[in-house]
Short mmCIF file of C-alpha atoms in Angstrom, two decimals:
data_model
loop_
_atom_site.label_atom_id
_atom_site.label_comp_id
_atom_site.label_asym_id
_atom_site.label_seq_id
_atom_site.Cartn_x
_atom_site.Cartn_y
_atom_site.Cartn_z
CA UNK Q 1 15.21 -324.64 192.61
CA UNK Q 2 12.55 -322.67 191.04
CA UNK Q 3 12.17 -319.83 188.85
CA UNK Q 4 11.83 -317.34 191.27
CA UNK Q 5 15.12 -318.58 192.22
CA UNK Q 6 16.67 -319.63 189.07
CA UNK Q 7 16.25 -316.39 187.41
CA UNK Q 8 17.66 -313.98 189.53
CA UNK Q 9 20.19 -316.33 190.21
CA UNK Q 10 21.35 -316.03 186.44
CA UNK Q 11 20.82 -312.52 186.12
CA UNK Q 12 23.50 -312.09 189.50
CA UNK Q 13 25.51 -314.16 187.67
CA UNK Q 14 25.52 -312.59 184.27
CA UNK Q 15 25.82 -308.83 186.70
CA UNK Q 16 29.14 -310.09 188.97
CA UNK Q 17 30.65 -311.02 184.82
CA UNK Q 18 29.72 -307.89 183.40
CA UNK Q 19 30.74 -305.91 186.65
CA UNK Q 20 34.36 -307.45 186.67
CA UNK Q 21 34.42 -306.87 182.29
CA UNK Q 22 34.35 -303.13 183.37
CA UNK Q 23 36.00 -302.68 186.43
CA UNK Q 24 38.96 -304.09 185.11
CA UNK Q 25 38.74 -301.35 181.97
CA UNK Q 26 38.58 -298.62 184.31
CA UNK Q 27 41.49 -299.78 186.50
CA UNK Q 28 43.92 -300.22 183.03
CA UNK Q 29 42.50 -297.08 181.05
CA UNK Q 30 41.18 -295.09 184.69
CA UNK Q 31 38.33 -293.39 182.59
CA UNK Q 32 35.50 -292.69 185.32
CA UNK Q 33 32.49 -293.70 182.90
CA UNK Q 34 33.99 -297.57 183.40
CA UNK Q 35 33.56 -296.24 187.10
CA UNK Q 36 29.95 -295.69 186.80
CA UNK Q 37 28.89 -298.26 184.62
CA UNK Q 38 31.05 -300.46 186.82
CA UNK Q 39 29.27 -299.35 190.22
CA UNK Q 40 25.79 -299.35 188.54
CA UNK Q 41 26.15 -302.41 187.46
CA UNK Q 42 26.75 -303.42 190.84
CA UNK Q 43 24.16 -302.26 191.81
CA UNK Q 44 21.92 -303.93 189.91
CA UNK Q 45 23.40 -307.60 190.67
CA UNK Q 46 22.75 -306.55 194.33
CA UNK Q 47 19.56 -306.37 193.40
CA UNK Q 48 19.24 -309.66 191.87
CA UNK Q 49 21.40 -311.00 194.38
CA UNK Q 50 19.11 -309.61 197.00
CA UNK Q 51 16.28 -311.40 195.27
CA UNK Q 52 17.77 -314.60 195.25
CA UNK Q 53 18.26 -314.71 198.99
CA UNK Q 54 14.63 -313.12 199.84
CA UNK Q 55 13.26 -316.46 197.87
CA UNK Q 56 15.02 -318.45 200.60
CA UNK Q 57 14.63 -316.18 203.80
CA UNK Q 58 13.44 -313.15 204.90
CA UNK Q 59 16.55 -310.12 206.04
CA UNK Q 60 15.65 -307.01 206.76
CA UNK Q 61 18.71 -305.39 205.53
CA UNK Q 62 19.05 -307.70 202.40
CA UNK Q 63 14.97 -305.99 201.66
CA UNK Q 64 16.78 -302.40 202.16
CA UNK Q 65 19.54 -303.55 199.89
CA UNK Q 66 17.12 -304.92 197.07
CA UNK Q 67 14.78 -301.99 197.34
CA UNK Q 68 18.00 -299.47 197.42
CA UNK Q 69 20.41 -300.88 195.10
CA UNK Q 70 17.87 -302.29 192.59
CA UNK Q 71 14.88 -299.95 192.28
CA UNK Q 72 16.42 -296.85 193.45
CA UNK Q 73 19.78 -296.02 192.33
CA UNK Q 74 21.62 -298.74 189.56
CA UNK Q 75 19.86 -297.02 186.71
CA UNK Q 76 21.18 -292.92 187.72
CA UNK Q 77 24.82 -294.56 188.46
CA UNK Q 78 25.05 -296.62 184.61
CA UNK Q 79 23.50 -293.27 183.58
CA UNK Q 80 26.29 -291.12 185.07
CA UNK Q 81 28.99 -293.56 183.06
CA UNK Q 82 27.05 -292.55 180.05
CA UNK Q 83 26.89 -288.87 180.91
CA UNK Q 84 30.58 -288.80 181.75
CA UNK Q 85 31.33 -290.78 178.24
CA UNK Q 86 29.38 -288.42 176.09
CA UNK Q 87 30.11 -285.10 177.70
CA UNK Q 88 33.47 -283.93 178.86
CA UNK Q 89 32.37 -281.08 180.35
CA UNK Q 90 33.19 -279.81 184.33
CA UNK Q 91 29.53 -279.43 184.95
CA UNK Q 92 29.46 -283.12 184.96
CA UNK Q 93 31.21 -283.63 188.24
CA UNK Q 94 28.88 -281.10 189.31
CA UNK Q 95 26.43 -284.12 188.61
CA UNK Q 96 27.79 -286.53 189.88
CA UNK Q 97 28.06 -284.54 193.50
CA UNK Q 98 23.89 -284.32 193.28
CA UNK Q 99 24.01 -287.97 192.24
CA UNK Q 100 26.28 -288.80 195.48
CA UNK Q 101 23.81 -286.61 197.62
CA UNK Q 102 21.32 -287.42 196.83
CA UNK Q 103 22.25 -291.29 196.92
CA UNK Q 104 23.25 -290.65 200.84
CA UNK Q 105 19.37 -289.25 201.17
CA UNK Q 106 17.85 -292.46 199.76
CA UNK Q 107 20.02 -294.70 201.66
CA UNK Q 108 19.14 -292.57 204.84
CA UNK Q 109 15.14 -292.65 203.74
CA UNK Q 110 15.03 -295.89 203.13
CA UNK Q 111 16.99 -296.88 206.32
CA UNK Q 112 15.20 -294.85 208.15
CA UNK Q 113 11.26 -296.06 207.26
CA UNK Q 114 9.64 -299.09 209.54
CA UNK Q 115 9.19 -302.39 207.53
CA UNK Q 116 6.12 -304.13 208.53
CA UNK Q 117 8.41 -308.03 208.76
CA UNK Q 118 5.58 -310.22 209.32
CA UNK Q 119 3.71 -309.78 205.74
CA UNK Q 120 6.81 -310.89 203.97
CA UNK Q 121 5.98 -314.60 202.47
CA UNK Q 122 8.38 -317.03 202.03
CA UNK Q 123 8.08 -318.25 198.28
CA UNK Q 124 6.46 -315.41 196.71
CA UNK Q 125 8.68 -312.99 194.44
CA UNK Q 126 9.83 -309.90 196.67
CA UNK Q 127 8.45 -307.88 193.55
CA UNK Q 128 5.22 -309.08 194.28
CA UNK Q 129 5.10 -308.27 198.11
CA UNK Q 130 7.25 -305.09 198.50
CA UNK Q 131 4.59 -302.88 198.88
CA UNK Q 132 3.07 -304.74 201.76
CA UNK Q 133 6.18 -305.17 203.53
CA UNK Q 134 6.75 -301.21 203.17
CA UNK Q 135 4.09 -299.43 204.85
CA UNK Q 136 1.92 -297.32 202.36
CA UNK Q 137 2.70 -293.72 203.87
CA UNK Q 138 6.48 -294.94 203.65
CA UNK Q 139 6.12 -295.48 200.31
CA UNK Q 140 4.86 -292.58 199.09
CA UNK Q 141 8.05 -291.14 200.42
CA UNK Q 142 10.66 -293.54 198.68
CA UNK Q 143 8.41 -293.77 195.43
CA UNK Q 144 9.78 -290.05 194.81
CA UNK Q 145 13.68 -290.60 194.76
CA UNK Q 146 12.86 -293.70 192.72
CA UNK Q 147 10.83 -292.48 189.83
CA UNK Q 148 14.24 -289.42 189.76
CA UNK Q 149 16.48 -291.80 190.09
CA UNK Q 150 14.90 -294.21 186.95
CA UNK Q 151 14.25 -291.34 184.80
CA UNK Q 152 17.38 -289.86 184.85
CA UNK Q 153 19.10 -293.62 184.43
CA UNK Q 154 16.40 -293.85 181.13
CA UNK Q 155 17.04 -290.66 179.72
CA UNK Q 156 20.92 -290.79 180.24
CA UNK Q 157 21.28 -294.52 179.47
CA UNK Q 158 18.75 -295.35 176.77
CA UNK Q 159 18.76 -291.94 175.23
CA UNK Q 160 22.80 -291.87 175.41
CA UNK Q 161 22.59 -295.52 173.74
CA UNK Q 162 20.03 -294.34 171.08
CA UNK Q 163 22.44 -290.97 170.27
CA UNK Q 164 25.49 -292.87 169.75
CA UNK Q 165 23.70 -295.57 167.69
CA UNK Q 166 22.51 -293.35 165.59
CA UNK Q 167 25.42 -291.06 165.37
CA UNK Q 168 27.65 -294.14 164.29
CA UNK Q 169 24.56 -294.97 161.60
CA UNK Q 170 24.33 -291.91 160.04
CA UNK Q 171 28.22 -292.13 159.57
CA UNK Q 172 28.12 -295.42 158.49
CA UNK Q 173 30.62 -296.75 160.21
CA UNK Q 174 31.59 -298.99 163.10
CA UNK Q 175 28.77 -301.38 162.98
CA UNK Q 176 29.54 -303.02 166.08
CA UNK Q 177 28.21 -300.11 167.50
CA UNK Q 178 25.45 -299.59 166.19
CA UNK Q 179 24.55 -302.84 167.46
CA UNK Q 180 26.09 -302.85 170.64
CA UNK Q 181 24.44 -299.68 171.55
CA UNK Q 182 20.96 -300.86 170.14
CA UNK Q 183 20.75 -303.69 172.33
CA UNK Q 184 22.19 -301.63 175.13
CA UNK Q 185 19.36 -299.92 175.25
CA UNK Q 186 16.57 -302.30 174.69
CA UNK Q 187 18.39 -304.26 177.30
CA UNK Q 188 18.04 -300.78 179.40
CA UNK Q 189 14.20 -300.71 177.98
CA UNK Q 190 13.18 -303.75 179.16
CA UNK Q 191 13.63 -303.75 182.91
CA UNK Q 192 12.35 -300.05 182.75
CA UNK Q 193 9.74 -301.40 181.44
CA UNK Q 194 9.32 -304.21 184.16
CA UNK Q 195 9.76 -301.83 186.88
CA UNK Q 196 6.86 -300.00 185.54
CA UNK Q 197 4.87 -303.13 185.12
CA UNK Q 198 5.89 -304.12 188.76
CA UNK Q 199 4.78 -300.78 190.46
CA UNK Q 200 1.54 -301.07 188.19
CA UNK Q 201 1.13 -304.59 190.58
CA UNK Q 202 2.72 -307.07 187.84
CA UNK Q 203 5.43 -307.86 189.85
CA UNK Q 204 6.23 -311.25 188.32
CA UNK Q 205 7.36 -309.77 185.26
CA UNK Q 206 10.65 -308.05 186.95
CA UNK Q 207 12.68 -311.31 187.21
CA UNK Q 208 12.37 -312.32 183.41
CA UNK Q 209 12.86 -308.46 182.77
CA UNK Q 210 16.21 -307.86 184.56
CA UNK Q 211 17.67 -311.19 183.06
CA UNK Q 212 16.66 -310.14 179.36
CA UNK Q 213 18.16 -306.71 180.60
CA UNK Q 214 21.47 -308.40 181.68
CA UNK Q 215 21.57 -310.72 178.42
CA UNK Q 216 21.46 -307.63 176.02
CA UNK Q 217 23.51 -305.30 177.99
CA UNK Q 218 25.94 -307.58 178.40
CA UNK Q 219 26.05 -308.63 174.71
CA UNK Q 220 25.65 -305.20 173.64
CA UNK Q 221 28.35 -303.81 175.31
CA UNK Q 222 31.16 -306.80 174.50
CA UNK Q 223 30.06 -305.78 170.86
CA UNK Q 224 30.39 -302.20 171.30
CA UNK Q 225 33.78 -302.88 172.90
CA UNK Q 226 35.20 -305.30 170.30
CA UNK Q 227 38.11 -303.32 168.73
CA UNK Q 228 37.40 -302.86 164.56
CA UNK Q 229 39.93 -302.35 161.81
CA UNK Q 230 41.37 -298.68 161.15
CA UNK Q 231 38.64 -297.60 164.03
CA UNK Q 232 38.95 -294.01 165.47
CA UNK Q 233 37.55 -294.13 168.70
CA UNK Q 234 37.49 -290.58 169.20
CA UNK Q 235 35.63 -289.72 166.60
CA UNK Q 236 32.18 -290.13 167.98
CA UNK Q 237 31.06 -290.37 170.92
CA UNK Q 238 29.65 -294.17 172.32
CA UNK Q 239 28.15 -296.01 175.30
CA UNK Q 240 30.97 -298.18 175.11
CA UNK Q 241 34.26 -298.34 173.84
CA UNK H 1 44.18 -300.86 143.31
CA UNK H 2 40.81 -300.15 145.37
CA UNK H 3 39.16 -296.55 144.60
CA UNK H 4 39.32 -295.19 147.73
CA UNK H 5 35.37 -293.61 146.31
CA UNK H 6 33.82 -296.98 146.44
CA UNK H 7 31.83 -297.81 149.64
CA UNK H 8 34.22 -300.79 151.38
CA UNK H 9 32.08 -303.34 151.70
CA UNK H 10 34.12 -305.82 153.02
CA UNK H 11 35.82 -303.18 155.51
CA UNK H 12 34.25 -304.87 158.80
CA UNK H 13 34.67 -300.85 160.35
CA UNK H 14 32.05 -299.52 158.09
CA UNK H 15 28.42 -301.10 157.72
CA UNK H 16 28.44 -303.45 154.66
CA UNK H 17 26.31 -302.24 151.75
CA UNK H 18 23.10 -302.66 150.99
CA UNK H 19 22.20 -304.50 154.18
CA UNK H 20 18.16 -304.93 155.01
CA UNK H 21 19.38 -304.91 158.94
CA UNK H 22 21.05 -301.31 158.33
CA UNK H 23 18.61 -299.92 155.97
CA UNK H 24 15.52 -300.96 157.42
CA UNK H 25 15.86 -302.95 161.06
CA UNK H 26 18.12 -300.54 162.75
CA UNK H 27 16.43 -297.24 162.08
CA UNK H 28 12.90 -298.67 162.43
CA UNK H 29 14.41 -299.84 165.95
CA UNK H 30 15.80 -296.21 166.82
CA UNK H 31 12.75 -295.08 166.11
CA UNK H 32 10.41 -296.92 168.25
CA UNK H 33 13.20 -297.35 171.06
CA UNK H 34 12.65 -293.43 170.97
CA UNK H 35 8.97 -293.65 171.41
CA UNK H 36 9.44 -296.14 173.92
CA UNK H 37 11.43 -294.24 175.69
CA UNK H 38 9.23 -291.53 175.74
CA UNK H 39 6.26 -293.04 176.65
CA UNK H 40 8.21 -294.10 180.16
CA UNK H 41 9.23 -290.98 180.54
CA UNK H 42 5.72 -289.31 180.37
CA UNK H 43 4.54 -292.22 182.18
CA UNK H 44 6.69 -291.42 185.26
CA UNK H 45 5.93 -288.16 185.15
CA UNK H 46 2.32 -288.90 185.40
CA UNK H 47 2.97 -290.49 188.47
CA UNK H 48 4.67 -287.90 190.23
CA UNK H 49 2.21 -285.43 189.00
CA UNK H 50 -0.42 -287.74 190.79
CA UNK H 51 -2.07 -288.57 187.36
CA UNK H 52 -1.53 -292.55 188.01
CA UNK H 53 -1.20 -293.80 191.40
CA UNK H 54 0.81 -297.23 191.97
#
């Protein structure tokens, strides 16, 4: 195997772990923020998934699901868990219908856009070709929807992780949570941060980027989640709990 | 019997006391997570304002 391989490959792994970690909170405590993290994170081992099966073959629709899943829409669906965490308010579900629309639209762009086949290379990270396998009017079109879609996941994610850190800091209590929401969002930082690098042209950077990602988010939020000693959970709001 | 005015050290649901990673790592870290997190954010909107073109 090699690393173009091997990485992803963990990162999946570490995703389909944390994925079933949360999905099994939301189905005891039926809170919808386990929903969202749950489906985001999803998401995003689609995405690595996706990229350990383009380093072995080329599918069309396995391209549309690494494109869909892991640029567009994981970060805006982990977001919306954070959103629905740290405000109970109706407008949220408001939200969460644009989110759901405007999910449908992406899917339906990107779906919908011809994928130029022949200039995918066997053996070369898919983060490194995309942009010749999508057509360059095309992407123009589906670079929109994912720069919305990864700012709102920053903002909500790595901003909600950085509020709650710092709320539980300035308290001075719970420090699992002040750690598990630091590393929650660096976690969250660095594959932003390789998805920039990667639309810049540095593509190989997004495989090492998304596994750091899944290491700390994972760690984080087991850490935010471990239960403390004379702990009131209500009392401030967190990425986790 | 503890005085229920002294910080609780030893209480593992409140940060210990006098701790170099609470004092000094974990705000410095805020801090430039924030700025990080900022920059992105311009930067993105830079590119759908046209200013940097991937």
């Amino acid at each position: 195997m090699s690393i173009i391989q091997i990485l992803p490959f963990i990162s999946t792994a570490i995703m389909l772990g944390f994925t079933i970690y949360v999905l099994q909170r939301y189905f005891v405590r039926r809170a919808p923020h386990f929903l969202f993290w749950g489906i985001g994170l999803a998401m995003f081992g689609a995405g690595s998934f996706a990229e350990v099966y383009l380093s072995l073959a080329w599918s069309r629709a396995v391209f549309i699901i690494w494109y869909l899943c892991g640029a567009i829409l994981n970060p805006a669906w982990i977001g919306q868990g954070t959103l629905y965490l740290l405000v109970r308010k109706r407008w949220v579900h408001i939200v969460t219908g644009v989110l759901i629309l405007a999910s449908l639209i992406s899917a339906g762009l990107m779906l919908s856009i011809p994928i130029n086949d022949s200039a995918f290379q066997l053996g070369m990270p898919i983060s490194q070709q995309y942009k010749a396998i999508i057509p360059a009017a095309s992407f123009n079109v589906i670079l929109i929807p994912t720069i919305i879609f990864g700012t709102d996941g920053l903002i909500l994610l790595v901003g909600g992780a950085l509020y709650s850190a710092f709320l539980f800091w300035r308290k001075r209590v719970l420090p699992n949570r002040v750690i598990g929401n630091v590393l929650i969002a660096a976690g969250a930082l660095s594959v932003a941060f390789a998805s920039e690098l990667t639309g810049l042209g540095f593509g190989q950077y997004l495989y090492v980027g998304e596994l750091v990602a899944a290491i700390l988010m994972f760690i984080g939020f087991l850490s935010a989640a471990r239960p403390q000693p004379n702990e009131t959970p209500q009392a401030v709001p967190a990425t986790a709990d | 019997m503890q005085d229920p005015n002294q910080p609780r050290s030893n209480d593992k649901s409140h940060m210990p006391a006098n701790s170099a990673l609470y004092e000094k790592v974990i705000p410095a870290a805020l801090v430039l997570m924030g700025i990080l997190t900022v920059a992105l954010i311009l930067f993105a909107a830079f590119v759908l304002l046209g200013v940097i073109h991937l």
